[in-house]
Short mmCIF file of C-alpha atoms in Angstrom, two decimals:
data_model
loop_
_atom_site.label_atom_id
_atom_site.label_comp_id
_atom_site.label_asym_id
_atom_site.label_seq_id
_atom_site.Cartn_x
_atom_site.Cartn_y
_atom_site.Cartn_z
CA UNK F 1 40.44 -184.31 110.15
CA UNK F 2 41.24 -186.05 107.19
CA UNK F 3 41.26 -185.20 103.60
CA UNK F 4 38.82 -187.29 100.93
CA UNK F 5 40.09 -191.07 101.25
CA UNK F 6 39.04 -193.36 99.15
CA UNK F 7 36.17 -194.19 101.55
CA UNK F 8 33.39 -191.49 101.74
CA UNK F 9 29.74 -191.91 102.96
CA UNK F 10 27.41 -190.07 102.08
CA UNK F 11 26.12 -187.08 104.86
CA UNK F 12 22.87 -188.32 105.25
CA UNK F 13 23.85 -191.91 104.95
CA UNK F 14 26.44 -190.59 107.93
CA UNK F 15 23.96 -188.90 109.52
CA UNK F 16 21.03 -191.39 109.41
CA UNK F 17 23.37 -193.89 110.86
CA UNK F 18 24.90 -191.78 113.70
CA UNK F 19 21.63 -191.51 115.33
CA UNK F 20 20.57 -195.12 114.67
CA UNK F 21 23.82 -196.50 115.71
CA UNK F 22 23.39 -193.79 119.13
CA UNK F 23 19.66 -195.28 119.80
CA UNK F 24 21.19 -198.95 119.66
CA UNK F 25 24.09 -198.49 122.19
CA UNK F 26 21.54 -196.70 124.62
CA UNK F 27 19.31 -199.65 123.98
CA UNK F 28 22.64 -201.58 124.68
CA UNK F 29 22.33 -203.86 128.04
CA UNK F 30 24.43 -206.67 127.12
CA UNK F 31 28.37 -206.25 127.86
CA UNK F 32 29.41 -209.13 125.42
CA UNK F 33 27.70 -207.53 122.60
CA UNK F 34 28.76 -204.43 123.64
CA UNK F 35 32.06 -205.39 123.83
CA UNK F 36 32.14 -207.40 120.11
CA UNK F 37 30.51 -203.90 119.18
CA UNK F 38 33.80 -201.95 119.99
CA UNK F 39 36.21 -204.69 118.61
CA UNK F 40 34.85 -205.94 115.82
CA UNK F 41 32.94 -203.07 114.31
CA UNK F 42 34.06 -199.99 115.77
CA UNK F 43 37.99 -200.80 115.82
CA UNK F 44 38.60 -201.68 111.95
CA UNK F 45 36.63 -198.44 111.04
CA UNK F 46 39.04 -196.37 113.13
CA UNK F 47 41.27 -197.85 111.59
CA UNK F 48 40.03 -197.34 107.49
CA UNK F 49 39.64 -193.98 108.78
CA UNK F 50 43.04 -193.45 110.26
CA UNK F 51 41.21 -191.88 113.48
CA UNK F 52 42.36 -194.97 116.06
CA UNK F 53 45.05 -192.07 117.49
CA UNK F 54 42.13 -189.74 118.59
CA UNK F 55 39.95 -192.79 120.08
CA UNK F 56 42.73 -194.18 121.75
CA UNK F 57 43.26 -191.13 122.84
CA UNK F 58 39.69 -190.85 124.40
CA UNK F 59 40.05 -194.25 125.72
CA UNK F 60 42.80 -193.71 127.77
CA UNK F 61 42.56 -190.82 128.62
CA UNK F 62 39.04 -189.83 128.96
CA UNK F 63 37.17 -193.38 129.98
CA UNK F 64 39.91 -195.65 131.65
CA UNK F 65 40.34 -193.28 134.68
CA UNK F 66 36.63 -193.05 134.96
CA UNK F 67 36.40 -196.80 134.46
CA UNK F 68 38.75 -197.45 137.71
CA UNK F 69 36.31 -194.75 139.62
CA UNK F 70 33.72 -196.53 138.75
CA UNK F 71 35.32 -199.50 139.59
CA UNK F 72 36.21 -198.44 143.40
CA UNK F 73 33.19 -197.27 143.68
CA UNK F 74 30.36 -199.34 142.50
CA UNK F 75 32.49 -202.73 142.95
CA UNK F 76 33.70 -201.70 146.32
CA UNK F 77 32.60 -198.97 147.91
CA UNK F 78 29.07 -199.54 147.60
CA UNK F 79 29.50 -203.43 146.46
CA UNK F 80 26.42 -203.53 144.16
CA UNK F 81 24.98 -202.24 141.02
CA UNK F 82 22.31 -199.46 141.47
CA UNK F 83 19.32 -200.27 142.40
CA UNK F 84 20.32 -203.56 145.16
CA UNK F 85 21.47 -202.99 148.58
CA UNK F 86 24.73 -201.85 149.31
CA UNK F 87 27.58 -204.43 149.73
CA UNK F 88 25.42 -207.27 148.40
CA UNK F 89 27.40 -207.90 144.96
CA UNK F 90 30.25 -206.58 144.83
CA UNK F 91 31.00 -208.56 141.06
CA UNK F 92 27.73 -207.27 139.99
CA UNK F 93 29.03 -203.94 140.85
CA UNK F 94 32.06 -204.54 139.16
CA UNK F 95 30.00 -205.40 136.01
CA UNK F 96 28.16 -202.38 135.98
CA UNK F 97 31.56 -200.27 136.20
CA UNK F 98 32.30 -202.45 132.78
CA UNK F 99 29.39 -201.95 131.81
CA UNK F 100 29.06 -197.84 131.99
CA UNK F 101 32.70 -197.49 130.43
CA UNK F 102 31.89 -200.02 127.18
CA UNK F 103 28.61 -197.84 126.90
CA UNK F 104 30.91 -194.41 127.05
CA UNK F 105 33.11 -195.81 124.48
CA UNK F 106 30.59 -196.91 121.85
CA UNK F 107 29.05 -193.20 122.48
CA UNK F 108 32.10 -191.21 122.10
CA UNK F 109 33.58 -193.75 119.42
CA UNK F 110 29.92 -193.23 117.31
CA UNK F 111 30.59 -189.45 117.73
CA UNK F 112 33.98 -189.78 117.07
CA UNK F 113 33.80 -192.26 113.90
CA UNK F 114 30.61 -189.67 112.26
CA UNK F 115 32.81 -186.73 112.53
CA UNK F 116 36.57 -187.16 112.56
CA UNK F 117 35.74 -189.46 109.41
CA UNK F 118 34.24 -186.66 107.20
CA UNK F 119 37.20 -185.56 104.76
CA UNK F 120 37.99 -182.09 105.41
CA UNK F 121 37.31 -180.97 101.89
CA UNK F 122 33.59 -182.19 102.39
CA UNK F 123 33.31 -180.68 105.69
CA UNK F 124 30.86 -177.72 104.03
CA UNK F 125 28.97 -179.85 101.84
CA UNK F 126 27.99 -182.51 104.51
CA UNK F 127 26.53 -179.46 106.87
CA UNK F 128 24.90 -178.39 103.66
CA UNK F 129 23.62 -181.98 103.07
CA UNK F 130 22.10 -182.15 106.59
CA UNK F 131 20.40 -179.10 106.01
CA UNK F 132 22.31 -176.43 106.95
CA UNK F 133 21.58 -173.69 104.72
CA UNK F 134 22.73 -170.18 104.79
CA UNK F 135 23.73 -168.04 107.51
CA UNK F 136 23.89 -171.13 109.75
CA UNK F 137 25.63 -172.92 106.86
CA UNK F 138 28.55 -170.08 107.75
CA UNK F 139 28.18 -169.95 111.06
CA UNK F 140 29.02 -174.35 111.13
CA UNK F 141 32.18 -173.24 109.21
CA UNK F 142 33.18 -170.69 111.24
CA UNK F 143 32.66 -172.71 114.22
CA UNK F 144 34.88 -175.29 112.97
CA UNK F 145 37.72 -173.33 111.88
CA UNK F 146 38.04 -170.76 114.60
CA UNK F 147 39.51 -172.59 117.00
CA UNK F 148 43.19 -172.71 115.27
CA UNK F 149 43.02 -169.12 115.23
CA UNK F 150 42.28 -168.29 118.51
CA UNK F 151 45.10 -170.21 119.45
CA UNK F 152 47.38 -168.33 116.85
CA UNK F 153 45.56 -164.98 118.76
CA UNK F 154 46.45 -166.35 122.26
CA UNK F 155 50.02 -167.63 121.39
CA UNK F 156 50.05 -163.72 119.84
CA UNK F 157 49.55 -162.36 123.10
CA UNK F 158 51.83 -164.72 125.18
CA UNK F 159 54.46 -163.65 122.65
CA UNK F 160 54.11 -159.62 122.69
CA UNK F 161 54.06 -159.92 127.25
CA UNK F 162 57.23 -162.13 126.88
CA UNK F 163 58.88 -159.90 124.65
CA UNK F 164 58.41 -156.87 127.35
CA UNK F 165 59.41 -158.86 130.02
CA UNK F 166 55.99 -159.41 131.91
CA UNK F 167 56.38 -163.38 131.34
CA UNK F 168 60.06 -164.79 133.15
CA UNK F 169 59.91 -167.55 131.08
CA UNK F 170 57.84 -169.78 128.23
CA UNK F 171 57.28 -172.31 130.33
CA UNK F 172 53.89 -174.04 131.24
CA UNK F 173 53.53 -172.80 134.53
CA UNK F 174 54.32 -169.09 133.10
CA UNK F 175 51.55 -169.18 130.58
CA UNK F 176 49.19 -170.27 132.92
CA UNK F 177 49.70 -167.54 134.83
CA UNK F 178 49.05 -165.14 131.76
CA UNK F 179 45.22 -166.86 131.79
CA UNK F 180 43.94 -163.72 133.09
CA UNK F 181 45.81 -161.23 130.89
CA UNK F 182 45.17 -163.23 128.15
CA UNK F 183 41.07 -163.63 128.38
CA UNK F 184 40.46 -159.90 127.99
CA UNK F 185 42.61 -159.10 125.07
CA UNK F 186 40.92 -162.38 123.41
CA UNK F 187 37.38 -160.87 124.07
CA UNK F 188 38.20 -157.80 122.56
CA UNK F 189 39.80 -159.43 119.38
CA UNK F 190 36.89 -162.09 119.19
CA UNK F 191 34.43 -158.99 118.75
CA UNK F 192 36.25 -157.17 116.44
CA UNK F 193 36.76 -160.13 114.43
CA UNK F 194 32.76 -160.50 114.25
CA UNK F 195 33.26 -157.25 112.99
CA UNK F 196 35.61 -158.13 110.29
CA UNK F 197 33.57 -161.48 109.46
CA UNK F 198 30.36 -159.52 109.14
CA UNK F 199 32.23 -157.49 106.56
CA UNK F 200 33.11 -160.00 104.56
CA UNK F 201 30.31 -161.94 105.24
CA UNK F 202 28.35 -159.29 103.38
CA UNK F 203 30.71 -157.63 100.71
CA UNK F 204 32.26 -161.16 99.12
CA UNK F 205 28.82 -162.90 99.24
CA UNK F 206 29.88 -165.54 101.25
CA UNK F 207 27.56 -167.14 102.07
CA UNK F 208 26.07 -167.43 98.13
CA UNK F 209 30.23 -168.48 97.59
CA UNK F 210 29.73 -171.37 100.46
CA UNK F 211 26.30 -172.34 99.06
CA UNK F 212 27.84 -172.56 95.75
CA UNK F 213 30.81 -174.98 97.04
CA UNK F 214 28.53 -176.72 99.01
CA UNK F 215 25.69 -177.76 96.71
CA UNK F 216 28.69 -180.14 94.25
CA UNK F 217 27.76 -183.10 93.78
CA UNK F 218 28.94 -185.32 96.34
CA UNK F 219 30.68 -188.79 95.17
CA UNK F 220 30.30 -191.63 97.62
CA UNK F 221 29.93 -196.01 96.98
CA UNK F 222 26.75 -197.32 96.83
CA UNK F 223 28.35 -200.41 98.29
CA UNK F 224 29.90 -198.47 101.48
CA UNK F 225 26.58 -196.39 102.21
CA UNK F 226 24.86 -199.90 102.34
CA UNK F 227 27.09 -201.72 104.54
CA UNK F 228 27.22 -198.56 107.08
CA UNK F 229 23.75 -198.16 106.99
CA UNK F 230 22.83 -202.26 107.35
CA UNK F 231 25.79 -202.53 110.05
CA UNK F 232 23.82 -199.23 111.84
CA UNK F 233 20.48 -200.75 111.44
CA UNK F 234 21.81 -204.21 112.12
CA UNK F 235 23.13 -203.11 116.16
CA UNK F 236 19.92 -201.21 116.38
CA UNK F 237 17.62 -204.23 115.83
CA UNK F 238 20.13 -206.27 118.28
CA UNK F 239 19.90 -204.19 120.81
CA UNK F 240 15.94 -203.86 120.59
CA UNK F 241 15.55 -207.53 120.64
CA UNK F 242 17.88 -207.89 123.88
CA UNK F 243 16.46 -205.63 126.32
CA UNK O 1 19.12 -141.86 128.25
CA UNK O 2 18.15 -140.68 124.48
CA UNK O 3 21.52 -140.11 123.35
CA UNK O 4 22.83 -143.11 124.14
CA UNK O 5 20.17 -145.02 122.00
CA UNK O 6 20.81 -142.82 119.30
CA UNK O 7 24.01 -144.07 119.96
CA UNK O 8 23.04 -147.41 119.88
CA UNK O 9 20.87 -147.34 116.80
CA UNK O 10 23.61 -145.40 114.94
CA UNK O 11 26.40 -147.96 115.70
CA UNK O 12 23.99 -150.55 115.11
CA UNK O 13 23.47 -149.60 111.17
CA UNK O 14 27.17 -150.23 110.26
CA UNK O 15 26.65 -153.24 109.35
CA UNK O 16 23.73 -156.37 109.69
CA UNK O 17 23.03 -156.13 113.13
CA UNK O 18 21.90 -160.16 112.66
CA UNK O 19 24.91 -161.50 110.44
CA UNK O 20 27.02 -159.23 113.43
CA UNK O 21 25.70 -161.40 116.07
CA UNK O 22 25.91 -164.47 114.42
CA UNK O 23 29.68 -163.84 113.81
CA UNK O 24 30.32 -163.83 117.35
CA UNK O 25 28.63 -167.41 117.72
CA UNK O 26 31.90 -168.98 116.30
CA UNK O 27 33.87 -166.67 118.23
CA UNK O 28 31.99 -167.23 121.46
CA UNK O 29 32.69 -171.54 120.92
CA UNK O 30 36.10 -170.86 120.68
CA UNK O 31 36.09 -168.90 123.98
CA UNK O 32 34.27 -171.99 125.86
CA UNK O 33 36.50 -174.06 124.18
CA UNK O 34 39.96 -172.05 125.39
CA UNK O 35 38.56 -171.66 128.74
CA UNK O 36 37.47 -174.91 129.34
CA UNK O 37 40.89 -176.21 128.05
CA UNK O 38 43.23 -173.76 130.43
CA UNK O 39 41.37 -175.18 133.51
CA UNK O 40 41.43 -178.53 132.50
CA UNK O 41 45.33 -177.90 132.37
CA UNK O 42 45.16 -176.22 135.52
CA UNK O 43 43.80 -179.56 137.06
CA UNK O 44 41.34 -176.92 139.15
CA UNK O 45 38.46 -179.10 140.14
CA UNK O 46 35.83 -176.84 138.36
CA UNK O 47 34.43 -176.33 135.21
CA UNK O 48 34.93 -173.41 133.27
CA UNK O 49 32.96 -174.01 130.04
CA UNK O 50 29.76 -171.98 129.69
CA UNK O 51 31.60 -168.11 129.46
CA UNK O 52 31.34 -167.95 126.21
CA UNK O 53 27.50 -168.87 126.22
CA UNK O 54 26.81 -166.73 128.87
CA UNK O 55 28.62 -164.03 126.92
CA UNK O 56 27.21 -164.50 124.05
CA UNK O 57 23.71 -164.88 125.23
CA UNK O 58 24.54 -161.18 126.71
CA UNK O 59 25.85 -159.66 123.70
CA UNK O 60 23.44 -161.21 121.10
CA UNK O 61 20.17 -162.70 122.56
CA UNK O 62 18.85 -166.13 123.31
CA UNK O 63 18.84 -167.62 119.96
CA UNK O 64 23.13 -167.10 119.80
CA UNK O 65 23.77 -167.93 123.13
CA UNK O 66 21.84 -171.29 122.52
CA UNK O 67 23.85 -171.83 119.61
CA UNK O 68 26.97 -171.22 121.30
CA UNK O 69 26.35 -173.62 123.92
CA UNK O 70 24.89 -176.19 122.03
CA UNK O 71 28.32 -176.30 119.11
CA UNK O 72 30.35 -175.70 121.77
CA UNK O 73 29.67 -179.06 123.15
CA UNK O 74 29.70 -180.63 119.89
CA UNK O 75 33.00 -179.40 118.27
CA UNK O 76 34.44 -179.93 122.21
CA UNK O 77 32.92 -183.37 121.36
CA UNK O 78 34.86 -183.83 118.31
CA UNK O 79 38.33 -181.74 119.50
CA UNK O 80 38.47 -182.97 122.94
CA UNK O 81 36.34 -185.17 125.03
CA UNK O 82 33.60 -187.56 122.60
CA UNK O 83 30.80 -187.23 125.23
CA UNK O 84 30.39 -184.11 125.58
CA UNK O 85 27.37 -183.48 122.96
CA UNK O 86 25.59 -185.63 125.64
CA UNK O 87 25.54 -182.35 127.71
CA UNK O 88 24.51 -179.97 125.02
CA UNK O 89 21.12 -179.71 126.38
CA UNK O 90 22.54 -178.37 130.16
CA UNK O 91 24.03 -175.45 127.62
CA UNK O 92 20.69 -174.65 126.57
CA UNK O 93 19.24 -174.35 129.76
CA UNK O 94 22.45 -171.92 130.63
CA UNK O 95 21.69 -169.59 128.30
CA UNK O 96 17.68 -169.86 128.59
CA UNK O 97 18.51 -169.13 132.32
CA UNK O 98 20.73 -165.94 131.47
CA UNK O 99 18.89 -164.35 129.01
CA UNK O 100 15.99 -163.84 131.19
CA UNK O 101 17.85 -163.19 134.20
CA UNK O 102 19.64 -160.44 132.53
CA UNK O 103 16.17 -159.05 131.09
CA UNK O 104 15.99 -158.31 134.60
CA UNK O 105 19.21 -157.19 135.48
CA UNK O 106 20.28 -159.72 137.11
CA UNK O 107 24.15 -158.96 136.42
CA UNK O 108 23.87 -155.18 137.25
CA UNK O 109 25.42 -155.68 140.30
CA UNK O 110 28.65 -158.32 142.34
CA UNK O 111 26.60 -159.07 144.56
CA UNK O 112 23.46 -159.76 141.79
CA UNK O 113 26.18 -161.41 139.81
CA UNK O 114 26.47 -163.97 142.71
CA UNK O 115 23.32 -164.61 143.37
CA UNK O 116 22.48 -165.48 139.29
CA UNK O 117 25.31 -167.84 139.25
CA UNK O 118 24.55 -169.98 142.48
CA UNK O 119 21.23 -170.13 140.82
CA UNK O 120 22.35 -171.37 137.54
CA UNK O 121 24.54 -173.98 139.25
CA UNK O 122 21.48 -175.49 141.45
CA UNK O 123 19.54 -175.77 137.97
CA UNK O 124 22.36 -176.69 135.82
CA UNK O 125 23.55 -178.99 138.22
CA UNK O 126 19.63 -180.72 138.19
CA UNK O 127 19.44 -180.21 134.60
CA UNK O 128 23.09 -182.45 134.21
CA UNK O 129 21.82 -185.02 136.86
CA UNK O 130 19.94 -187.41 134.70
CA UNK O 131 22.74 -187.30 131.93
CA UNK O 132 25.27 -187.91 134.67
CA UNK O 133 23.35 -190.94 136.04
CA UNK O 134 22.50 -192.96 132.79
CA UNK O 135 25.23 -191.97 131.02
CA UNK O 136 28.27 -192.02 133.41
CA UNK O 137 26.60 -194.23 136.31
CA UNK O 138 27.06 -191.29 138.14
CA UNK O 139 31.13 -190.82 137.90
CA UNK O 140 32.46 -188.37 135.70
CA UNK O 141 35.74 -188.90 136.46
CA UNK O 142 36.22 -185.11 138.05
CA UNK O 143 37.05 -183.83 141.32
CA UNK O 144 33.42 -183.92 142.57
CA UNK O 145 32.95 -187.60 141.79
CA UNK O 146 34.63 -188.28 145.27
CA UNK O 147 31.10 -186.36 146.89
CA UNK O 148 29.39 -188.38 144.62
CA UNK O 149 31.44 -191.37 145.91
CA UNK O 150 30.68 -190.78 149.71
CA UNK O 151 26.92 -189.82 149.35
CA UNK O 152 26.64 -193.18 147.32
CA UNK O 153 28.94 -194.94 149.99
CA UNK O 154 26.79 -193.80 152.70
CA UNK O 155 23.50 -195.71 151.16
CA UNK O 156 21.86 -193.09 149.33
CA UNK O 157 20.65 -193.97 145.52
CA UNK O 158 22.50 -192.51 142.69
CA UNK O 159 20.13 -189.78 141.28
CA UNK O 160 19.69 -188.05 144.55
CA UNK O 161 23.81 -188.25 145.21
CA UNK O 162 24.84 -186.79 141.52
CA UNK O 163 21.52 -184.03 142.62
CA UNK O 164 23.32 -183.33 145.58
CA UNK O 165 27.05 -183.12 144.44
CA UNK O 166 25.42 -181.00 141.43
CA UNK O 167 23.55 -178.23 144.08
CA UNK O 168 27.21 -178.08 145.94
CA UNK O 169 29.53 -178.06 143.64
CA UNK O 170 27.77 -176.25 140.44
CA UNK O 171 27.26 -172.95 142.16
CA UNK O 172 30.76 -172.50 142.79
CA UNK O 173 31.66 -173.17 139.33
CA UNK O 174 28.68 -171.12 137.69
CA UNK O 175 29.39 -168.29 139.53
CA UNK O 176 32.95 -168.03 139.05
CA UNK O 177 32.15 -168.02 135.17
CA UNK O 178 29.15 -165.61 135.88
CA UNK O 179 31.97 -163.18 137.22
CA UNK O 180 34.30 -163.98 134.55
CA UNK O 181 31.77 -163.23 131.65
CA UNK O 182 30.89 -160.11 133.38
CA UNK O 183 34.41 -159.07 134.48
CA UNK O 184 35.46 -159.68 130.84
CA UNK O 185 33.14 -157.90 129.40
CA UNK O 186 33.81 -154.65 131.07
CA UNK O 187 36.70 -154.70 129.58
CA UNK O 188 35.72 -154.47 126.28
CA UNK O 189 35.58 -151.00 125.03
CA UNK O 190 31.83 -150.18 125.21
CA UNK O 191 31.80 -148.59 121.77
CA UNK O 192 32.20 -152.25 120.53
CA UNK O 193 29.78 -153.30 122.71
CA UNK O 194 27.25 -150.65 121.49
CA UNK O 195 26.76 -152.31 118.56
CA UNK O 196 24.58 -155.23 119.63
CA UNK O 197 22.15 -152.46 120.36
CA UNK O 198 21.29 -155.04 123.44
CA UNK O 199 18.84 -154.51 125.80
CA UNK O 200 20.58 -156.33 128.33
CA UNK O 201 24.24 -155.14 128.16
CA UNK O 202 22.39 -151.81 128.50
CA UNK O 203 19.94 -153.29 131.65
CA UNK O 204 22.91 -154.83 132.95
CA UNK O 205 24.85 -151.67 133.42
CA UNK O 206 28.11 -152.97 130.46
CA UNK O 207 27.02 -150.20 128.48
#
């Protein structure tokens, strides 16, 4: 996640055009516009945000091998779109392989671009600002931050069996075969750390310290809330007009 | 019987029983999160994603274990795989399931174990099917997409194939992870677990 660049939208502007800009692309039937979507709007704001590296990364990875399943199947396999009789167009069925994997990147790159883009510093006040409040403001922090410990926990673990000689080796294959000595020792930490959260949860008044850090005021351009929210609005309408 | 919820209560007064549980939501995300990711390393063509819910739902109630599911999907969403969130709902309907199911002890026993977890992959695999379909045209790009494949190759329309690959291949996975919540959870020491003063750790034989 990055820290505060000099673009920053607002939460609810960010939030208000998530969902608009999520209604659109299911609206979304057409694969040129679809496809103009994901170059010319979705692209360059990867790219303000310096978060192209994780959507490639979901493109390749994620929706090109389902893109060539979909291709097998739907343009040969079965030879038609769903709906028409098997084998009767087989470039229809091709189109709706095309069609399926532009939709799953304009999903995952909407997700993508409305969280990845929120500074890390502003993480807390943009769950705040969609009304998080709270225990649940915590609990959205928490959520978001655990994960790097856990790993530290796990990594913990590997490290202790290696040094008494239950792992040969550190190599990939090795750990995997730790999985199982490594879940229950991560249970057992995961509930004491509740325990030690709750603690401090309760004696440094944390979540009064979070509401606190949360509730500053929050400096965004008028000029870049607009154009988010008009270019949200804008595929919305687009969409709606070409079903 | 009365000792043990004196026990219960006593452990239980240590600190906010309702802060307590929602301390473990965070904790239980991460667990979906690092299980889900081992397997998906493992290239094992099953999904391992919902222990944490289904643990959490067990240690701290419904309202938790939806939680859990539901931000597991999304933070998954954001750390690994964008379209995820679209299945956040199926993570509901995992931890609806278990929460009554283990009001009735459903996990008191292997063999009960089993049972709850082919159930919960028949309905999560229905409750997935119409996400599968719209979203994904009914390939997810996983292991069972070549049932999918055949059932769709052999004339029959898309919703009923992604049903059908769902109901085969969902029970396997659901009650593998119904094992593995239970399994891991017995080895927790139980005078952690005491202090979720829940009804169905306690109905469920983990405490």
């Amino acid at each position: 996640m990055p820290y505060s660049t000099h673009i920053s939208v607002h939460p609810k502007v960010r939030g208000i055009s998530t969902i608009l800009a999520i209604i659109g692309t299911l609206f979304a039937n057409d694969i040129i516009i679809m496809l103009f979507a994901w170059l010319v709007l979705l692209i360059p704001l990867f790219t303000l945000t310096s978060t192209m590296r994780s959507h490639g990364r979901f493109v390749i990875k994620i929706v090109a091998p389902i893109f060539i399943i979909l291709l097998v199947v739907w343009g040969w396999l079965v030879g038609a779109p769903p709906g028409l009789q098997p084998g009767s167009s087989s470039v229809d069925g091709a189109r709706f392989a095309i069609f399926i994997s532009l939709r799953l990147i304009l999903l995952g790159g909407i997700f993508q671009l409305c969280f990845l883009s929120i500074p890390y510093d502003k993480l807390i006040n943009t769950f705040r600002q969609w009304g998080l409040k709270g225990n649940w403001l915590v609990v959205a922090a928490g959520a978001f931050t655990i994960w790097p410990e856990l790993k530290l926990r796990g990594e913990q673990i590997l490290d202790a069996r290696y040094a008494r000689g239950l792992t040969p080796d550190r190599k990939l294959f090795s750990r995997i075969q730790q999985f199982p000595f490594l879940l229950r020792p991560l249970l057992t930490w995961a509930i004491r750390s509740a325990n030690d959260r709750t603690q401090l949860w309760d004696q440094r008044r944390l979540i009064l310290k979070l509401g606190r850090r949360s509730s500053q005021k929050y400096h965004s351009s008028f000029f870049i809330n607009a154009y988010v929210l008009l270019i949200s609005i804008t595929w919305l309408i687009i969409n709606l007009l070409f079903i | 019987m009365e000792q043990e919820n004196e026990k219960i209560s006593f452990s239980s007064t240590l600190y906010p029983p309702t802060q307590f549980k929602l301390a473990l939501i965070p904790l239980g995300i991460a667990l979906n999160l690092a299980v889900g990711t081992i397997i998906s390393i493992l290239k094992i063509p099953i999904y391992m994603d919902a222990v944490g819910t289904i643990i959490v739902t067990l240690l701290a109630g419904l309202g938790a274990g939806i939680a859990t599911g539901v931000l597991s999907f999304i933070i998954g969403g954001v750390l690994t795989n964008p379209v995820l969130p679209y299945f956040a709902g199926t993570q509901a309907v995992i931890a609806i399931y278990v929460y009554f199911l283990a009001k009735h002890a459903a996990f008191s026993t292997t063999f009960k174990t089993i049972l709850s977890g082919i159930g919960l992959g028949v309905i999560a695999g229905i409750v997935s099917a119409p996400i599968i379909v719209y979203l994904f045209g009914g390939i997810t790009g996983s292991g069972r997409s070549l049932i999918t494949a055949y059932l769709l190759a052999t004339g029959k329309n898309i919703l009923k194939s992604v049903i059908l690959t769902g109901a085969a291949a969902e029970p396997i996975d659901k009650t593998f992870q119904c094992l593995l919540a239970i399994w891991l959870l017995k080895g927790v020491p139980k005078s952690f677990l005491r202090r979720f003063k829940s009804l169905s750790l306690e109905r469920n034989n983990l405490i």
